[in-house]
CSV table of C-alpha atoms in Angstrom, one decimal:
chain,number,residue,atom,x,y,z
A,1,MET,CA,33.8,51.4,25.3
A,2,GLU,CA,31.9,49.2,22.8
A,3,ASP,CA,28.8,49.7,25.0
A,4,LEU,CA,29.3,53.4,24.6
A,5,GLU,CA,29.3,53.2,20.8
A,6,ALA,CA,26.2,51.0,20.9
A,7,SER,CA,24.3,53.3,23.2
A,8,ASP,CA,21.7,55.9,22.1
A,9,LEU,CA,23.5,58.8,23.8
A,10,HIS,CA,23.9,62.0,21.8
A,11,PRO,CA,26.9,61.8,19.5
A,12,GLU,CA,28.3,65.0,21.1
A,13,LEU,CA,28.1,63.4,24.5
A,14,LYS,CA,29.8,60.3,23.2
A,15,LYS,CA,32.6,62.4,22.0
A,16,VAL,CA,33.0,64.0,25.4
A,17,ILE,CA,32.9,60.7,27.2
A,18,ARG,CA,35.5,59.3,24.9
A,19,TYR,CA,37.7,62.3,25.6
A,20,GLY,CA,37.2,61.7,29.4
A,21,TYR,CA,38.2,58.0,28.9
A,22,ASP,CA,41.3,59.2,27.0
A,23,LEU,CA,42.2,61.6,29.7
A,24,PHE,CA,41.7,58.9,32.4
A,25,THR,CA,43.9,56.3,30.7
A,26,ASN,CA,46.5,58.8,29.2
A,27,THR,CA,46.6,61.6,31.8
A,28,GLN,CA,50.2,62.2,30.8
A,29,GLN,CA,48.8,64.3,28.0
A,30,LEU,CA,48.2,66.9,30.8
A,31,ARG,CA,51.8,66.7,31.9
A,32,GLY,CA,53.3,70.1,32.9
A,33,GLU,CA,49.9,71.7,33.0
A,34,TYR,CA,47.8,69.7,35.6
A,35,VAL,CA,50.0,66.6,36.1
A,36,PHE,CA,53.5,66.7,37.5
A,37,ASN,CA,54.4,63.1,38.1
A,38,ASP,CA,54.6,59.9,36.0
A,39,MET,CA,51.1,58.7,36.6
A,40,ASN,CA,47.8,58.2,34.7
A,41,CYS,CA,44.6,57.9,36.6
A,42,SER,CA,44.6,54.3,35.4
A,43,SER,CA,48.0,53.7,37.1
A,44,CYS,CA,46.1,53.1,40.3
A,45,HIS,CA,42.5,52.6,39.1
A,46,LEU,CA,43.2,49.6,36.9
A,47,GLY,CA,41.1,48.5,34.0
A,48,GLU,CA,40.1,52.0,33.0
A,49,GLY,CA,38.5,52.7,36.4
A,50,ARG,CA,36.0,49.8,36.2
A,51,VAL,CA,37.7,46.9,38.0
A,52,PRO,CA,36.4,45.8,41.4
A,53,PHE,CA,39.0,46.1,44.3
A,54,SER,CA,41.0,48.6,42.2
A,55,ALA,CA,39.0,51.5,43.5
A,56,PRO,CA,36.6,51.7,40.6
A,57,VAL,CA,35.8,55.3,40.2
A,58,TRP,CA,32.1,55.1,39.3
A,59,PRO,CA,30.9,54.8,42.9
A,60,ALA,CA,31.8,58.4,43.4
A,61,ALA,CA,29.2,59.4,40.8
A,62,VAL,CA,26.4,57.8,42.8
A,63,THR,CA,27.5,58.6,46.3
A,64,LEU,CA,28.5,62.2,45.9
A,65,PRO,CA,27.8,64.9,47.0
A,66,ASP,CA,28.7,63.7,50.4
A,67,PHE,CA,30.8,64.7,53.4
A,68,ARG,CA,34.5,63.8,53.1
A,69,GLY,CA,36.6,63.3,56.2
A,70,LYS,CA,39.9,64.3,54.4
A,71,ASN,CA,38.8,67.9,53.8
A,72,GLN,CA,36.0,68.1,56.3
A,73,HIS,CA,33.2,69.3,54.0
A,74,VAL,CA,30.7,68.1,51.5
A,75,ASN,CA,32.3,67.3,48.1
A,76,ASN,CA,30.8,66.7,44.7
A,77,LEU,CA,32.3,64.6,41.9
A,78,GLU,CA,34.4,67.3,40.4
A,79,GLU,CA,35.9,68.1,43.7
A,80,ARG,CA,36.7,64.4,44.3
A,81,ILE,CA,38.4,64.3,41.0
A,82,ALA,CA,40.3,67.5,41.8
A,83,GLY,CA,41.6,65.8,45.0
A,84,CYS,CA,43.3,63.0,43.0
A,85,PHE,CA,44.9,65.7,40.8
A,86,ALA,CA,46.3,67.6,43.8
A,87,TYR,CA,47.6,64.5,45.6
A,88,SER,CA,47.8,61.4,43.5
A,89,MET,CA,49.0,63.2,40.3
A,90,ASN,CA,51.1,65.6,42.3
A,91,GLY,CA,49.5,68.4,40.3
A,92,THR,CA,46.8,71.0,40.2
A,93,PRO,CA,43.3,70.3,38.9
A,94,PRO,CA,41.7,71.6,35.7
A,95,GLU,CA,39.1,74.2,36.6
A,96,TYR,CA,35.6,73.2,37.6
A,97,GLY,CA,33.5,73.2,34.5
A,98,SER,CA,36.5,73.2,32.2
A,99,ASP,CA,36.5,70.8,29.2
A,100,GLU,CA,38.9,68.4,30.9
A,101,MET,CA,36.9,68.4,34.1
A,102,LEU,CA,33.6,68.0,32.4
A,103,ALA,CA,34.9,65.2,30.2
A,104,LEU,CA,36.4,63.3,33.1
A,105,SER,CA,33.2,63.6,35.2
A,106,ALA,CA,31.1,62.5,32.2
A,107,TYR,CA,33.3,59.4,31.9
A,108,HIS,CA,32.8,58.6,35.6
A,109,GLN,CA,29.1,59.2,35.4
A,110,TRP,CA,28.8,57.1,32.3
A,111,LEU,CA,30.6,54.2,34.0
A,112,ALA,CA,27.9,54.4,36.7
A,113,THR,CA,25.1,53.9,34.2
A,114,GLY,CA,22.3,52.0,35.8
A,115,ALA,CA,23.7,52.1,39.4
A,116,PRO,CA,21.2,53.5,41.9
A,117,MET,CA,21.9,57.0,43.3
A,118,TYR,CA,22.7,57.1,47.0
A,119,PRO,CA,22.5,53.3,47.4
A,120,ASP,CA,21.6,52.0,50.9
A,121,LYS,CA,24.0,49.0,50.7
A,122,SER,CA,27.7,49.2,50.4
A,123,ILE,CA,29.1,48.9,46.9
A,124,TYR,CA,30.8,45.6,46.0
A,125,GLY,CA,34.5,46.0,45.2
A,126,ARG,CA,34.7,49.7,46.2
A,127,GLY,CA,38.1,51.1,47.2
A,128,PHE,CA,41.2,49.0,47.9
A,129,PRO,CA,40.2,46.7,50.7
A,130,ALA,CA,43.2,45.7,52.8
A,131,PRO,CA,43.8,42.0,53.7
A,132,GLU,CA,44.1,40.8,57.3
A,133,GLN,CA,47.4,41.6,58.9
A,134,PRO,CA,48.6,38.7,61.0
A,135,GLU,CA,51.7,40.5,62.3
A,136,THR,CA,53.1,44.0,62.6
A,137,PRO,CA,54.6,44.9,59.2
A,138,SER,CA,58.4,44.6,58.9
A,139,TYR,CA,60.6,46.9,56.8
A,140,ALA,CA,63.2,44.2,56.2
A,141,ARG,CA,60.6,41.6,55.1
A,142,GLY,CA,58.9,44.2,53.0
A,143,GLU,CA,62.2,45.1,51.2
A,144,ALA,CA,63.0,41.5,50.5
A,145,ALA,CA,59.4,40.8,49.2
A,146,TYR,CA,59.5,43.9,47.1
A,147,GLN,CA,62.8,42.9,45.5
A,148,GLU,CA,61.5,39.4,44.8
A,149,ASN,CA,58.1,40.4,43.3
A,150,CYS,CA,58.2,44.0,42.1
A,151,THR,CA,61.7,45.3,41.0
A,152,ILE,CA,61.4,43.5,37.6
A,153,CYS,CA,59.0,46.3,36.7
A,154,HIS,CA,59.2,49.1,39.2
A,155,GLN,CA,63.0,49.0,39.7
A,156,GLU,CA,65.0,48.6,42.9
A,157,ASP,CA,65.0,52.3,43.5
A,158,GLY,CA,61.2,52.7,42.9
A,159,SER,CA,61.6,54.9,39.9
A,160,GLY,CA,59.6,52.8,37.5
A,161,HIS,CA,60.4,52.5,33.8
A,162,TYR,CA,60.2,54.7,30.7
A,163,GLU,CA,60.8,53.2,27.3
A,164,ASN,CA,61.6,55.6,24.5
A,165,GLY,CA,60.2,58.5,26.5
A,166,GLU,CA,56.9,56.7,27.1
A,167,TYR,CA,55.8,55.7,30.5
A,168,VAL,CA,55.4,51.9,31.0
A,169,PHE,CA,55.8,51.2,34.8
A,170,PRO,CA,54.9,53.9,37.2
A,171,ALA,CA,57.0,55.0,40.2
A,172,PRO,CA,55.8,53.7,43.6
A,173,TRP,CA,58.0,56.3,45.3
A,174,GLY,CA,60.4,59.2,44.5
A,175,ASP,CA,59.8,62.4,42.4
A,176,GLY,CA,57.7,60.6,39.7
A,177,SER,CA,55.2,59.3,42.2
A,178,ASN,CA,52.2,60.6,44.2
A,179,ASN,CA,52.9,63.1,47.0
A,180,TRP,CA,52.6,62.5,50.7
A,181,GLY,CA,49.0,63.7,50.8
A,182,ALA,CA,47.7,61.0,48.5
A,183,GLY,CA,45.4,58.3,49.8
A,184,ILE,CA,47.8,55.5,48.8
A,185,ALA,CA,50.5,57.0,51.1
A,186,ARG,CA,48.4,55.4,53.9
A,187,VAL,CA,49.9,52.0,54.7
A,188,GLU,CA,46.5,50.3,54.9
A,189,THR,CA,45.4,51.7,51.5
A,190,MET,CA,48.7,50.7,49.9
A,191,ALA,CA,48.5,47.2,51.4
A,192,GLY,CA,45.0,46.9,49.9
A,193,PHE,CA,46.1,48.2,46.5
A,194,ILE,CA,49.0,45.7,46.4
A,195,TYR,CA,47.1,42.7,47.6
A,196,GLN,CA,44.2,43.2,45.2
A,197,ASN,CA,46.3,44.3,42.1
A,198,MET,CA,50.0,43.5,42.1
A,199,PRO,CA,52.1,41.9,40.7
A,200,LEU,CA,50.3,43.1,37.5
A,201,GLY,CA,48.1,40.3,36.2
A,202,GLN,CA,48.2,38.3,39.4
A,203,PRO,CA,45.8,39.7,41.9
A,204,ARG,CA,45.6,38.3,45.4
A,205,SER,CA,48.7,36.1,44.7
A,206,LEU,CA,50.7,37.5,47.6
A,207,THR,CA,49.8,36.7,51.3
A,208,GLY,CA,48.1,39.5,53.3
A,209,GLN,CA,51.3,39.7,55.4
A,210,GLN,CA,53.5,40.2,52.3
A,211,ALA,CA,51.2,43.0,51.1
A,212,TRP,CA,51.4,44.8,54.4
A,213,ASP,CA,55.1,44.4,54.6
A,214,ILE,CA,55.7,45.7,51.1
A,215,ALA,CA,53.2,48.6,51.7
A,216,TYR,CA,55.1,49.5,54.9
A,217,TYR,CA,58.4,49.4,53.0
A,218,ILE,CA,57.2,51.5,50.0
A,219,ASN,CA,55.6,54.0,52.2
A,220,SER,CA,58.8,54.3,54.2
A,221,GLN,CA,60.5,55.9,51.2
A,222,GLU,CA,60.5,59.5,50.2
A,223,ARG,CA,58.0,61.1,47.8
A,224,PRO,CA,57.1,64.7,46.9
A,225,GLN,CA,55.9,66.9,49.8
A,226,GLY,CA,52.2,67.2,50.1
A,227,PRO,CA,50.4,70.5,49.2
A,228,ARG,CA,49.1,71.0,52.8
A,229,TYR,CA,52.7,71.3,54.2
A,230,THR,CA,52.9,74.1,56.7
A,231,GLY,CA,56.7,74.4,56.5
A,232,ASP,CA,57.1,72.0,59.4
A,233,VAL,CA,56.7,68.3,59.1
A,234,ALA,CA,55.7,67.7,62.7
A,235,GLU,CA,53.1,70.4,62.7
A,236,THR,CA,51.7,69.2,59.4
A,237,ALA,CA,51.6,65.6,60.6
A,238,GLU,CA,49.8,66.7,63.8
A,239,ARG,CA,47.3,69.0,62.1
A,240,PHE,CA,46.2,66.4,59.6
A,241,GLY,CA,46.8,63.4,61.9
A,242,PRO,CA,43.2,62.6,62.9
A,243,THR,CA,41.8,62.9,59.3
A,244,PHE,CA,44.8,61.5,57.4
A,245,HIS,CA,48.4,61.1,58.6
A,246,ASN,CA,47.7,58.8,61.6
A,247,ARG,CA,47.5,56.1,58.9
A,248,SER,CA,50.6,57.2,57.0
A,249,LEU,CA,54.2,57.2,58.1
A,250,TYR,CA,54.6,60.9,57.4
A,251,GLY,CA,56.7,62.7,60.0
A,252,GLN,CA,57.9,59.4,61.6
A,253,THR,CA,61.5,58.5,62.0
A,254,ARG,CA,62.7,55.6,59.9
A,255,GLU,CA,64.3,53.0,62.3
A,256,HIS,CA,67.2,51.8,60.2
A,257,ASP,CA,68.7,55.2,59.3
A,258,GLY,CA,67.0,57.8,61.5
A,259,HIS,CA,65.5,59.6,58.4
A,260,VAL,CA,62.4,61.7,59.2
A,261,LEU,CA,59.9,61.0,56.5
A,262,GLY,CA,58.5,64.0,54.7
A,263,ASP,CA,61.0,66.4,56.3
A,264,HIS,CA,61.8,68.3,53.2
A,265,ALA,CA,60.5,71.0,50.9
A,266,ASN,CA,60.9,69.0,47.7
A,267,PHE,CA,57.5,69.3,45.8
A,268,GLY,CA,58.8,67.3,42.8
A,269,GLU,CA,58.5,68.6,39.3
A,270,LYS,CA,55.6,70.8,40.4
A,271,GLY,CA,57.9,73.1,42.2
A,272,ASP,CA,56.1,76.0,43.9
A,273,ILE,CA,52.8,75.6,42.0
A,274,GLN,CA,50.1,75.4,44.7
A,275,PRO,CA,47.0,73.4,43.7
A,276,TRP,CA,44.1,75.9,43.9
A,277,ASN,CA,41.6,73.5,45.4
A,278,VAL,CA,43.5,72.6,48.5
A,279,GLY,CA,42.2,74.3,51.6
A,280,MET,CA,39.6,76.2,49.6
A,281,PRO,CA,36.9,77.3,52.1
A,282,ARG,CA,33.4,75.9,51.5
A,283,PHE,CA,30.0,76.6,53.0
A,284,GLU,CA,31.3,79.3,55.3
A,285,ASN,CA,27.8,80.8,55.6
A,286,LEU,CA,26.6,77.5,57.1
A,287,SER,CA,29.3,77.1,59.6
A,288,GLU,CA,27.5,79.0,62.3
A,289,GLU,CA,25.0,76.2,63.0
B,1,MET,CA,66.6,67.2,50.2
B,2,LYS,CA,65.9,70.4,48.4
B,3,THR,CA,65.8,69.9,44.7
B,4,SER,CA,64.1,67.4,42.4
B,5,MET,CA,67.3,66.2,40.8
B,6,TRP,CA,67.4,62.8,42.5
B,7,GLY,CA,64.2,61.7,40.7
B,8,ARG,CA,65.7,62.3,37.3
B,9,LEU,CA,69.0,60.7,38.2
B,10,SER,CA,67.3,57.6,39.6
B,11,LEU,CA,65.3,57.3,36.4
B,12,LEU,CA,68.5,57.0,34.5
B,13,MET,CA,70.0,54.5,36.9
B,14,GLY,CA,66.9,52.4,36.6
B,15,ALA,CA,67.3,52.3,32.8
B,16,CYS,CA,70.9,51.1,33.2
B,17,LEU,CA,69.9,48.4,35.6
B,18,MET,CA,67.4,47.1,33.2
B,19,ALA,CA,69.9,47.1,30.4
B,20,SER,CA,72.8,45.3,32.1
B,21,GLY,CA,71.0,42.4,33.8
B,22,SER,CA,72.1,39.0,34.9
B,23,ILE,CA,73.8,37.7,31.8
B,24,ALA,CA,76.9,39.8,31.7
B,25,GLN,CA,78.9,38.1,28.9
B,26,GLU,CA,80.0,40.5,26.2
B,27,GLY,CA,79.0,39.4,22.7
B,28,ASP,CA,80.7,40.1,19.5
B,29,ALA,CA,78.5,40.5,16.5
B,30,GLU,CA,81.1,39.5,13.9
B,31,ARG,CA,81.9,36.2,15.7
B,32,GLY,CA,78.2,35.8,16.1
B,33,GLU,CA,77.6,35.9,12.4
B,34,ALA,CA,80.1,33.1,11.9
B,35,ALA,CA,78.4,31.0,14.6
B,36,SER,CA,75.0,31.6,13.1
B,37,ALA,CA,75.8,29.4,10.0
B,38,THR,CA,73.7,26.5,11.4
B,39,CYS,CA,70.8,28.8,12.2
B,40,VAL,CA,70.0,30.3,8.8
B,41,ALA,CA,68.2,27.2,7.5
B,42,CYS,CA,65.3,28.2,9.7
B,43,HIS,CA,65.9,31.7,11.0
B,44,GLN,CA,67.0,32.8,7.5
B,45,ALA,CA,70.1,34.7,6.5
B,46,ASN,CA,68.5,38.1,7.4
B,47,GLY,CA,67.3,36.7,10.7
B,48,GLY,CA,63.7,37.2,9.6
B,49,GLY,CA,62.5,33.6,10.3
B,50,MET,CA,59.4,32.4,8.6
B,51,ASN,CA,55.7,32.0,9.3
B,52,ILE,CA,54.7,28.4,8.5
B,53,SER,CA,50.9,28.0,8.6
B,54,GLY,CA,49.9,24.6,9.8
B,55,GLY,CA,53.5,23.8,10.9
B,56,GLU,CA,56.1,25.1,13.4
B,57,SER,CA,57.0,28.7,12.6
B,58,TRP,CA,60.5,30.0,12.9
B,59,PRO,CA,60.6,33.2,14.9
B,60,ARG,CA,62.2,36.4,13.6
B,61,LEU,CA,65.4,37.0,15.7
B,62,ALA,CA,66.5,40.1,13.9
B,63,GLY,CA,66.2,43.2,16.1
B,64,LEU,CA,65.3,41.3,19.3
B,65,ASN,CA,67.0,42.4,22.5
B,66,SER,CA,70.4,40.7,22.8
B,67,ASN,CA,70.0,39.7,26.5
B,68,TYR,CA,66.5,38.4,25.8
B,69,ILE,CA,67.9,36.2,23.0
B,70,ALA,CA,70.8,35.0,25.2
B,71,LYS,CA,68.4,34.1,28.0
B,72,GLN,CA,66.2,32.0,25.7
B,73,LEU,CA,69.3,30.1,24.4
B,74,HIS,CA,70.4,29.4,27.9
B,75,ASP,CA,66.9,28.3,28.8
B,76,PHE,CA,66.8,25.9,25.9
B,77,LYS,CA,70.1,24.4,27.0
B,78,ALA,CA,69.1,24.1,30.6
B,79,GLY,CA,65.8,22.5,29.7
B,80,ASP,CA,63.9,25.5,31.2
B,81,ARG,CA,62.3,26.1,27.8
B,82,GLN,CA,61.5,23.0,25.8
B,83,ASN,CA,61.4,22.6,22.1
B,84,ALA,CA,62.7,19.6,20.3
B,85,THR,CA,63.7,21.5,17.2
B,86,MET,CA,65.6,24.3,18.9
B,87,VAL,CA,67.3,22.4,21.7
B,88,THR,CA,69.7,20.6,19.3
B,89,PHE,CA,71.0,23.9,18.0
B,90,ALA,CA,71.2,25.6,21.3
B,91,ASN,CA,73.2,22.7,22.7
B,92,MET,CA,75.8,23.4,20.0
B,93,LEU,CA,76.6,26.8,21.4
B,94,ASP,CA,78.9,27.5,24.4
B,95,ASP,CA,78.3,30.6,26.6
B,96,GLN,CA,80.5,32.8,24.5
B,97,GLN,CA,78.9,31.8,21.3
B,98,ILE,CA,75.5,32.4,22.8
B,99,ALA,CA,76.5,36.0,23.6
B,100,ASP,CA,78.0,36.4,20.1
B,101,VAL,CA,74.9,35.2,18.2
B,102,ALA,CA,72.7,37.3,20.5
B,103,ALA,CA,74.8,40.3,19.7
B,104,TYR,CA,74.6,39.5,16.0
B,105,TYR,CA,70.9,39.0,15.7
B,106,SER,CA,70.0,42.0,17.9
B,107,GLN,CA,71.8,44.4,15.6
B,108,LEU,CA,70.2,43.1,12.4
B,109,PRO,CA,67.3,45.3,11.2
B,110,ALA,CA,63.9,43.9,12.0
B,111,THR,CA,61.9,42.4,9.1
B,112,PRO,CA,58.1,42.5,8.8
B,113,GLY,CA,55.9,40.0,10.6
B,114,GLN,CA,54.0,37.3,8.5
B,115,GLY,CA,50.8,35.5,8.9
B,116,GLY,CA,48.4,38.3,9.8
B,117,ASP,CA,47.4,39.3,6.3
B,118,ASN,CA,44.4,37.0,5.9
B,119,ALA,CA,42.7,37.9,9.2
B,120,ASP,CA,39.4,39.7,8.9
B,121,GLU,CA,38.6,43.1,10.3
B,122,ALA,CA,36.7,41.8,13.3
B,123,LEU,CA,39.5,39.5,14.4
B,124,LEU,CA,42.1,42.3,14.0
B,125,ALA,CA,39.9,44.7,16.0
B,126,ARG,CA,39.7,42.1,18.8
B,127,GLY,CA,43.4,41.7,18.6
B,128,GLU,CA,44.0,45.4,18.8
B,129,GLN,CA,41.7,45.6,21.9
B,130,LEU,CA,43.6,42.9,23.7
B,131,ALA,CA,47.0,44.4,22.8
B,132,GLU,CA,46.2,48.0,23.6
B,133,ARG,CA,43.5,47.8,26.3
B,134,GLY,CA,43.2,44.2,27.5
B,135,ASP,CA,39.9,42.6,28.4
B,136,TRP,CA,39.4,43.2,32.1
B,137,ASN,CA,36.2,41.1,32.3
B,138,ALA,CA,38.5,38.1,31.8
B,139,TYR,CA,41.4,39.9,33.7
B,140,ILE,CA,43.5,39.9,30.6
B,141,VAL,CA,45.9,42.8,31.2
B,142,SER,CA,46.7,44.6,28.0
B,143,CYS,CA,49.9,43.3,26.3
B,144,LYS,CA,51.1,46.8,26.0
B,145,SER,CA,51.3,47.2,29.8
B,146,CYS,CA,54.3,44.8,29.8
B,147,HIS,CA,55.5,44.7,26.2
B,148,GLY,CA,55.5,48.4,26.0
B,149,PRO,CA,53.8,51.0,23.7
B,150,GLY,CA,53.3,49.4,20.3
B,151,GLY,CA,54.5,46.0,21.6
B,152,GLN,CA,58.1,47.2,20.9
B,153,GLY,CA,59.5,45.6,24.1
B,154,VAL,CA,60.6,46.9,27.4
B,155,GLY,CA,64.3,46.5,28.4
B,156,GLU,CA,65.6,42.9,28.3
B,157,THR,CA,62.8,41.3,30.2
B,158,PHE,CA,59.8,42.0,28.0
B,159,PRO,CA,60.6,41.1,24.4
B,160,GLY,CA,59.2,43.1,21.4
B,161,ILE,CA,56.3,41.2,19.9
B,162,ALA,CA,55.2,43.6,17.2
B,163,GLY,CA,56.2,42.3,13.8
B,164,GLN,CA,56.7,38.8,15.0
B,165,HIS,CA,55.1,36.0,13.0
B,166,ALA,CA,51.5,35.1,13.8
B,167,GLY,CA,52.2,31.4,13.9
B,168,TYR,CA,55.0,31.8,16.4
B,169,ILE,CA,53.1,34.2,18.7
B,170,SER,CA,50.1,31.8,18.8
B,171,ALA,CA,52.4,28.8,19.4
B,172,GLN,CA,54.0,30.6,22.4
B,173,LEU,CA,50.7,31.7,23.9
B,174,ASN,CA,49.3,28.1,23.5
B,175,ALA,CA,52.5,26.8,25.0
B,176,TRP,CA,52.0,29.0,28.1
B,177,LYS,CA,48.4,28.1,28.3
B,178,ASN,CA,49.2,24.4,28.1
B,179,ASP,CA,52.2,24.6,30.5
B,180,THR,CA,54.7,23.6,27.8
B,181,ARG,CA,56.5,26.9,28.2
B,182,SER,CA,57.1,28.2,31.7
B,183,ASN,CA,60.5,30.0,31.5
B,184,ASP,CA,59.0,33.4,32.1
B,185,PRO,CA,59.9,35.3,35.3
B,186,GLN,CA,57.3,35.2,38.0
B,187,ASN,CA,54.8,33.4,35.8
B,188,LEU,CA,54.0,36.9,34.4
B,189,MET,CA,53.2,35.6,30.9
B,190,GLY,CA,51.6,32.3,31.9
B,191,ALA,CA,49.1,34.0,34.1
B,192,ILE,CA,47.8,36.1,31.2
B,193,ALA,CA,47.9,33.3,28.5
B,194,LYS,CA,45.8,31.0,30.7
B,195,ARG,CA,42.9,33.4,30.6
B,196,MET,CA,42.9,33.7,26.8
B,197,SER,CA,40.5,31.8,24.6
B,198,GLU,CA,41.7,30.2,21.3
B,199,GLU,CA,40.0,33.1,19.4
B,200,ASP,CA,41.8,35.7,21.6
B,201,ILE,CA,45.1,34.0,20.8
B,202,GLN,CA,44.4,34.0,17.0
B,203,ALA,CA,43.3,37.6,17.2
B,204,VAL,CA,46.2,39.1,19.1
B,205,SER,CA,48.7,37.0,17.1
B,206,ALA,CA,47.3,38.3,13.8
B,207,TRP,CA,47.2,41.9,15.0
B,208,TYR,CA,50.8,42.0,16.2
B,209,ALA,CA,52.0,40.3,13.0
B,210,THR,CA,50.6,43.2,11.1
B,211,GLN,CA,52.3,45.8,13.3
B,212,PRO,CA,55.8,47.0,12.4
B,213,ALA,CA,58.7,46.4,14.7
B,214,ALA,CA,60.7,49.5,15.3
B,215,GLU,CA,64.4,49.3,14.3
B,216,TRP,CA,66.4,48.1,17.2
B,217,GLU,CA,68.9,50.9,16.7
B,218,ALA,CA,66.2,53.4,17.3
B,219,THR,CA,65.4,52.0,20.7
B,220,GLN,CA,69.1,52.1,21.9
C-alpha cells in the first residue's frame, strides 16, 4: 500500500482504494450482511490478492469483460467479485455500484496498474495451478497427510480456529467454510491451492501427490449447500456437471461410509437468503443469434 | 443434516482440542511458586524477566500459556531447544514441577515489554508492517496470521509475543535463522525467520516490545 500513498491518484480515490483493501483483507466486517462464513477474501487470495499462484485477483481487471464458463455469459469485474461472494463467502453480494462493490473493484483495478488490457499472453502465476498427479488420489492417504500437516491450525474437524472471537485460521470445510458451488470445491483447484500455498509460509513443500490426496480428503467433507441447489442433489450435480461439478465430488457417494456428498438443505449461517446474482439472466435480447 | 448447529458445536470442540493438547499433566500454581525460587534471579519475582541490551535477555514468563511454557521446559531438558543458561535450570525440574511452574507463571499478570522504546518511527513502522501484514515480496507471512490478532497468541501452540522483550524476540528470530533453535512444530517459525533480514528482525522485535500483552485471564 506504500505505492498507493506515493502515487499521484486523487486523494478521494486513494481513500476508496484503501477501503477496498480493508474489505478484501477484513471481509468479516460484512458478516451477517453479505458474508455468512468465516472467510476473508484474503483467506484464499493470499498476500492481499497480489501473490502469484494464490489466484492474484488483478488479472480479472485486465481480462474482463469476458465469457465465463461457470455461468455461461459475459461477466464484468463486479460480476466476478459477486461470484466469490455468493459461493466462496457463502453470502450474497453488495449491489453493483454500491460503495462496497466500487471500493473492491477499485482495489482490484489499482492492483492491475500498468498491466496491459486484454493481454495476448497468459498471465504468470494466475489461478491455483495444480501439480502433477502421479496416482489417483486416496482418501486414507489424504486424511493422514492432513492430520500431519494441517490440523495444528485448521483442526482435525476442519472447523479452523477463533481466538477471543477473532478469526485466525479459516475452516476448510463445515458451516464456516465456502459452499459447494465455490471454485475451491473442485478437487483440482483445491489441490492447486494447497500445493502452492499450504502449510502457511511453506509453499510447494508438499509433494504433488500429497496435495491431491489432501484435496480429495477435504473435498469429501460436508460444507454448506450451494445456491444453485434445485432441491435434489443428483439433479443439481447433473445440471451443472459439464460447467462445474464434474470436477467436484458433489453428489458422489463417499466410499468408506456411504454418505452422499451435498445431499442436504443446510445452507449454513446464510439460511434461506438467496444470493440475488445467481441465475440472473443476462443479454436475453442477444440470445436469438 | 438440516440445521447449522453442527458447525457451531465443532467450533467449540476445536477450541477444546487446542487447549488440552499433548502435555496432559495437571499443574498446581501454589507448588509452582515454591519451585520457582531458583528462577527469580533471572525471570524476576513478578515473572517479568528483563531486557538486557548487548547481553542475553531473560524472557517474560508471566501470562504465557501454561502448556507452551511446559513444552519449552521439556524441550530444554530433552535437548530439543538448546540454551546453556536455561538447560541447567530446566534439568532441576521433574515433570510434575514443570507442570507446576508452568501453571504458576501462566496465571501471573503480564508485565510490559522492554527494549523497544529507543526505536525510531521508521523502524517501528516496518515492524508493524511485518507483524500485521507481512512482506509478501520476501514471502514473510504476517506474524499475526499465526500469533493471532495483536500478537496475543493462539492456543498453546502459538505463543503470545506482544509485550515480550525486544532483546529476547530478536535472539529467538536469529536462533531460528541460524538453526540454533528448531523446536517449533513443522518448521513453521524457522521458515519465516530465515526470510528475515537483520533489520526486519530489529524492527519487528522493537514493535512487539512496545505492544501490550493482554492479561492472560482475559483470554481464558
